[in-house]
Amino acid sequence: MSQVTSQRVALITGGSRGIGFGIAEKLAAEKWDLVINGMRPESDVAEPLGKLRAAGASVGYAQGDIATNEGRAAILAATKAFTGGGALNLLVNNAGVAPKVRADILEMSEESYDRVLDTNLKGAFFLTQAVVKDMLAAKEKDATFDAKVVNITSVSATLVSVNRGEYCIAKAGFGMMSQLFAARLGAAGIPVYEVRPGVIKTDMTAAVTEKYDKLIADGLFVQPRWGFPEDIGKAVAALARGDLPYSTGQVIMVDGGMTIPRL
């Protein structure tokens, strides 16, 4: 991939479908250039990449598994090729996996724990570590360089699901990771935000559609509908624009009021 751009560039992990693609669409509409990370070969994601390009964005693809050191190195190399060696303006840590089997925490396997934590927490941490070092270097050269990090977590950071405990643990840790990087980067003028989605209609939730249709009908959410990827995209676009410049480290809830305590 070779594409030198002078525009603002965002890397979105897991950006070819689901919530990640919803984010990518909104950023493309606001004239961001994009590096989309995914696990599939580029030929398999030609359709979503084409839609983003049709919206006017320059788009590169960075294939790689953020759960592995080798995968993160591949993502970073592809991103550098796209930017011509420059730093990213925005990192959106969105990639995540659910447990292959929803097992009670007394039956959860170590293999499942490692798989979910390696992707949803460890991978995001070390990718962010590498990216923000370049952001800091760019800031040192030019104090006006625009740089931000947005982490996509989940209401599962605080809401307990005993049949997918590894996912909840990963998202809770991801929330703390957001706080850590916000504290570390605040003085340099690099805000870090956490966007916490509720139940979003994607391929990840397809298997529980009937369950949540009933729960929504029974009043689970204050706003009685599913969330959609575009809902998350709109929140990230606002953060990317700089609409909340004095709110680093904050959690932006996009859950239809699901977590409002009610009697």
Coordinates of C-alpha atoms in Angstrom, one line a residue:
M1 CA 0.0 0.0 0.0
S2 CA 1.5 3.3 -1.0
Q3 CA -0.5 6.5 -0.6
V4 CA 1.1 9.7 0.7
T5 CA -1.5 12.1 2.0
S6 CA -1.4 15.6 3.4
Q7 CA -4.9 15.2 4.9
R8 CA -5.9 14.2 8.4
V9 CA -5.5 10.4 8.7
A10 CA -7.4 8.0 11.0
L11 CA -6.6 4.4 11.6
I12 CA -9.7 2.4 12.6
T13 CA -9.1 -1.2 13.8
G14 CA -11.8 -3.6 12.8
G15 CA -13.0 -0.9 10.4
S16 CA -14.4 -3.0 7.5
R17 CA -17.7 -4.0 9.1
G18 CA -20.0 -3.4 12.1
I19 CA -19.3 -0.6 14.4
G20 CA -15.9 0.1 12.8
F21 CA -17.4 0.6 9.4
G22 CA -20.1 2.9 10.9
I23 CA -17.3 5.0 12.3
A24 CA -15.4 4.9 9.0
E25 CA -18.4 6.1 7.1
K26 CA -18.9 9.1 9.3
L27 CA -15.3 10.1 9.2
A28 CA -15.1 9.7 5.4
A29 CA -18.1 12.1 5.2
E30 CA -16.1 14.6 7.2
K31 CA -13.2 14.4 4.8
W32 CA -10.8 12.2 6.8
D33 CA -8.5 9.9 5.0
L34 CA -8.6 6.4 6.4
V35 CA -6.5 3.4 7.1
I36 CA -8.8 0.4 7.7
N37 CA -7.5 -2.5 9.6
G38 CA -9.0 -6.0 9.4
M39 CA -8.1 -9.7 9.4
R40 CA -9.5 -10.6 6.0
P41 CA -7.5 -10.3 2.7
E42 CA -8.0 -6.9 1.0
S43 CA -9.9 -8.6 -1.8
D44 CA -12.5 -9.7 0.6
V45 CA -13.2 -6.2 1.8
A46 CA -13.3 -4.5 -1.6
E47 CA -17.0 -3.6 -1.2
P48 CA -16.7 -1.6 2.1
L49 CA -13.4 0.0 1.0
G50 CA -15.1 1.0 -2.3
K51 CA -18.0 2.7 -0.4
L52 CA -15.6 4.8 1.6
R53 CA -13.6 5.8 -1.5
A54 CA -16.9 6.7 -3.2
A55 CA -17.6 9.1 -0.3
G56 CA -14.4 10.9 -1.2
A57 CA -11.8 9.5 1.2
S58 CA -8.4 8.2 0.3
V59 CA -8.4 4.7 1.9
G60 CA -5.7 2.2 2.6
Y61 CA -6.0 -1.2 4.0
A62 CA -3.8 -2.7 6.8
Q63 CA -4.3 -6.4 7.1
G64 CA -3.2 -7.8 10.5
D65 CA -4.2 -9.3 13.8
I66 CA -3.8 -6.8 16.6
A67 CA -3.6 -9.7 19.1
T68 CA -0.1 -10.6 17.9
N69 CA 3.2 -8.6 17.8
E70 CA 3.6 -9.6 14.2
G71 CA 0.1 -8.5 13.3
R72 CA 0.6 -5.1 14.9
A73 CA 3.9 -4.6 13.1
A74 CA 2.2 -5.3 9.8
I75 CA -0.6 -2.8 10.6
L76 CA 1.9 -0.1 11.6
A77 CA 4.0 -0.7 8.5
A78 CA 1.0 -0.4 6.2
T79 CA -0.1 2.7 8.0
K80 CA 3.4 4.3 7.6
A81 CA 3.3 3.5 3.9
F82 CA -0.1 5.2 3.6
T83 CA 1.0 8.4 5.5
G84 CA 4.4 8.6 3.9
G85 CA 6.0 8.0 7.3
G86 CA 3.9 10.7 9.1
A87 CA 2.1 10.2 12.3
L88 CA -1.6 9.5 12.5
N89 CA -4.0 12.2 13.6
L90 CA -6.5 9.8 15.0
L91 CA -6.4 6.3 16.3
V92 CA -9.7 4.5 16.8
N93 CA -9.3 1.3 18.8
N94 CA -12.4 -0.6 17.8
A95 CA -11.4 -4.2 16.9
G96 CA -12.8 -6.8 19.2
V97 CA -14.0 -10.3 19.5
A98 CA -16.6 -12.1 21.5
P99 CA -16.1 -15.5 23.1
K100 CA -16.7 -18.3 20.6
V101 CA -18.7 -20.1 23.3
R102 CA -20.7 -18.2 25.9
A103 CA -19.7 -20.3 29.0
D104 CA -20.4 -19.7 32.6
I105 CA -17.3 -18.3 34.4
L106 CA -16.9 -21.6 36.2
E107 CA -16.5 -23.3 32.9
M108 CA -14.6 -20.6 30.9
S109 CA -11.5 -22.0 29.3
E110 CA -8.1 -20.4 29.5
E111 CA -7.9 -20.5 25.8
S112 CA -11.0 -18.4 25.5
Y113 CA -9.8 -15.9 28.1
D114 CA -6.5 -15.5 26.3
R115 CA -8.1 -15.1 22.9
V116 CA -10.5 -12.3 24.1
L117 CA -8.0 -10.5 26.3
D118 CA -5.2 -10.6 23.7
T119 CA -7.4 -9.0 21.0
N120 CA -9.7 -6.7 23.1
L121 CA -7.1 -5.4 25.6
K122 CA -3.5 -6.4 25.0
G123 CA -3.6 -5.7 21.3
A124 CA -5.2 -2.3 21.7
F125 CA -2.7 -1.4 24.4
F126 CA 0.4 -2.1 22.5
L127 CA -0.9 -0.7 19.2
T128 CA -1.8 2.5 21.1
Q129 CA 1.7 2.6 22.7
A130 CA 3.4 2.5 19.3
V131 CA 1.0 5.0 17.7
V132 CA 1.1 7.7 20.4
K133 CA 4.9 7.7 20.4
D134 CA 4.7 8.9 16.8
M135 CA 2.0 11.4 17.8
L136 CA 4.2 12.8 20.6
A137 CA 7.2 13.1 18.2
A138 CA 4.9 15.0 15.7
K139 CA 3.7 17.3 18.5
E140 CA 7.3 18.1 19.5
K141 CA 8.0 19.2 16.0
D142 CA 4.7 21.1 15.6
A143 CA 2.7 22.0 18.7
T144 CA -0.4 22.5 16.4
F145 CA -0.3 18.9 15.2
D146 CA -3.8 17.4 15.7
A147 CA -3.8 14.1 17.5
K148 CA -6.5 12.1 19.3
V149 CA -7.2 8.6 20.5
V150 CA -10.7 7.1 20.8
N151 CA -11.3 3.7 22.4
I152 CA -14.5 1.8 21.7
T153 CA -15.4 -0.2 24.8
S154 CA -18.8 -1.5 25.8
V155 CA -21.4 -1.2 28.6
S156 CA -19.9 -4.6 29.5
A157 CA -17.1 -2.7 31.2
T158 CA -19.5 -2.3 34.1
L159 CA -22.5 -4.6 33.4
V160 CA -21.9 -8.2 34.4
S161 CA -22.6 -11.1 32.1
V162 CA -21.5 -14.3 33.9
N163 CA -21.6 -16.3 30.6
R164 CA -19.0 -14.1 28.9
G165 CA -16.8 -13.0 31.7
E166 CA -13.7 -12.7 29.6
Y167 CA -15.4 -10.1 27.5
C168 CA -16.5 -8.1 30.5
I169 CA -13.0 -8.2 32.0
A170 CA -11.4 -7.1 28.8
K171 CA -13.7 -4.1 28.4
A172 CA -13.3 -3.1 32.0
G173 CA -9.5 -3.2 31.5
F174 CA -9.9 -1.2 28.3
G175 CA -11.7 1.5 30.3
M176 CA -8.8 1.8 32.7
M177 CA -6.4 1.8 29.7
S178 CA -8.3 4.9 28.4
Q179 CA -7.7 6.6 31.7
L180 CA -4.1 5.7 31.8
F181 CA -3.3 7.1 28.3
A182 CA -5.4 10.2 28.9
A183 CA -3.4 10.9 32.0
R184 CA -0.1 10.3 30.3
L185 CA -0.8 12.3 27.2
G186 CA -2.8 15.2 28.6
A187 CA 0.1 17.6 29.0
A188 CA 1.1 17.0 25.4
G189 CA -2.4 18.0 24.2
I190 CA -3.5 14.6 23.0
P191 CA -6.9 13.8 24.3
V192 CA -8.1 10.2 24.8
Y193 CA -11.7 9.4 24.9
E194 CA -13.8 6.2 25.6
V195 CA -17.0 5.6 23.7
R196 CA -19.1 3.0 25.4
P197 CA -21.7 1.4 23.2
G198 CA -24.8 -0.4 24.4
V199 CA -26.4 -3.2 22.4
I200 CA -25.6 -2.5 18.7
K201 CA -27.0 -4.3 15.8
T202 CA -24.0 -5.9 14.1
D203 CA -22.9 -9.4 13.1
M204 CA -21.6 -9.8 16.6
T205 CA -25.1 -9.5 18.1
A206 CA -26.9 -11.4 15.3
A207 CA -27.1 -14.6 17.4
V208 CA -28.9 -12.8 20.2
T209 CA -31.3 -10.7 18.1
E210 CA -34.4 -12.5 19.4
K211 CA -33.3 -12.1 23.0
Y212 CA -32.7 -8.4 22.7
D213 CA -35.9 -7.7 20.6
K214 CA -37.9 -9.0 23.6
L215 CA -35.8 -7.1 26.2
I216 CA -36.2 -3.9 24.2
A217 CA -39.9 -4.5 23.9
D218 CA -40.0 -5.0 27.7
G219 CA -38.3 -1.7 28.4
L220 CA -34.6 -2.5 28.8
F221 CA -33.6 0.8 27.2
V222 CA -34.9 4.3 27.8
Q223 CA -34.9 4.8 24.0
P224 CA -36.8 1.7 22.8
R225 CA -34.7 0.6 19.8
W226 CA -31.5 -1.1 18.9
G227 CA -28.3 0.9 18.6
F228 CA -26.8 1.1 15.1
P229 CA -23.1 1.5 14.0
E230 CA -24.0 5.0 12.7
D231 CA -24.8 6.0 16.3
I232 CA -21.3 5.2 17.3
G233 CA -19.9 6.8 14.2
K234 CA -21.6 10.1 15.0
A235 CA -20.1 10.1 18.5
V236 CA -16.6 9.4 17.2
A237 CA -17.0 12.0 14.5
A238 CA -17.8 14.7 17.1
L239 CA -14.8 13.7 19.1
A240 CA -12.6 13.7 16.0
R241 CA -13.8 17.2 15.1
G242 CA -12.6 18.4 18.5
D243 CA -16.1 19.1 19.8
L244 CA -15.2 18.1 23.3
P245 CA -11.7 19.6 23.7
Y246 CA -11.7 19.8 27.5
S247 CA -13.0 16.3 28.2
T248 CA -10.0 14.0 27.9
G249 CA -10.4 10.7 29.8
Q250 CA -14.2 10.9 29.7
V251 CA -16.7 8.1 28.9
I252 CA -19.2 8.9 26.2
M253 CA -22.2 6.6 26.7
V254 CA -24.0 5.6 23.5
D255 CA -26.5 3.1 24.9
G256 CA -30.0 4.5 24.5
G257 CA -30.2 5.1 28.3
M258 CA -29.6 1.4 29.0
T259 CA -27.4 2.2 32.0
I260 CA -29.5 4.8 33.7
P261 CA -30.4 3.5 37.1
R262 CA -34.2 3.1 37.2
L263 CA -36.8 1.8 39.7

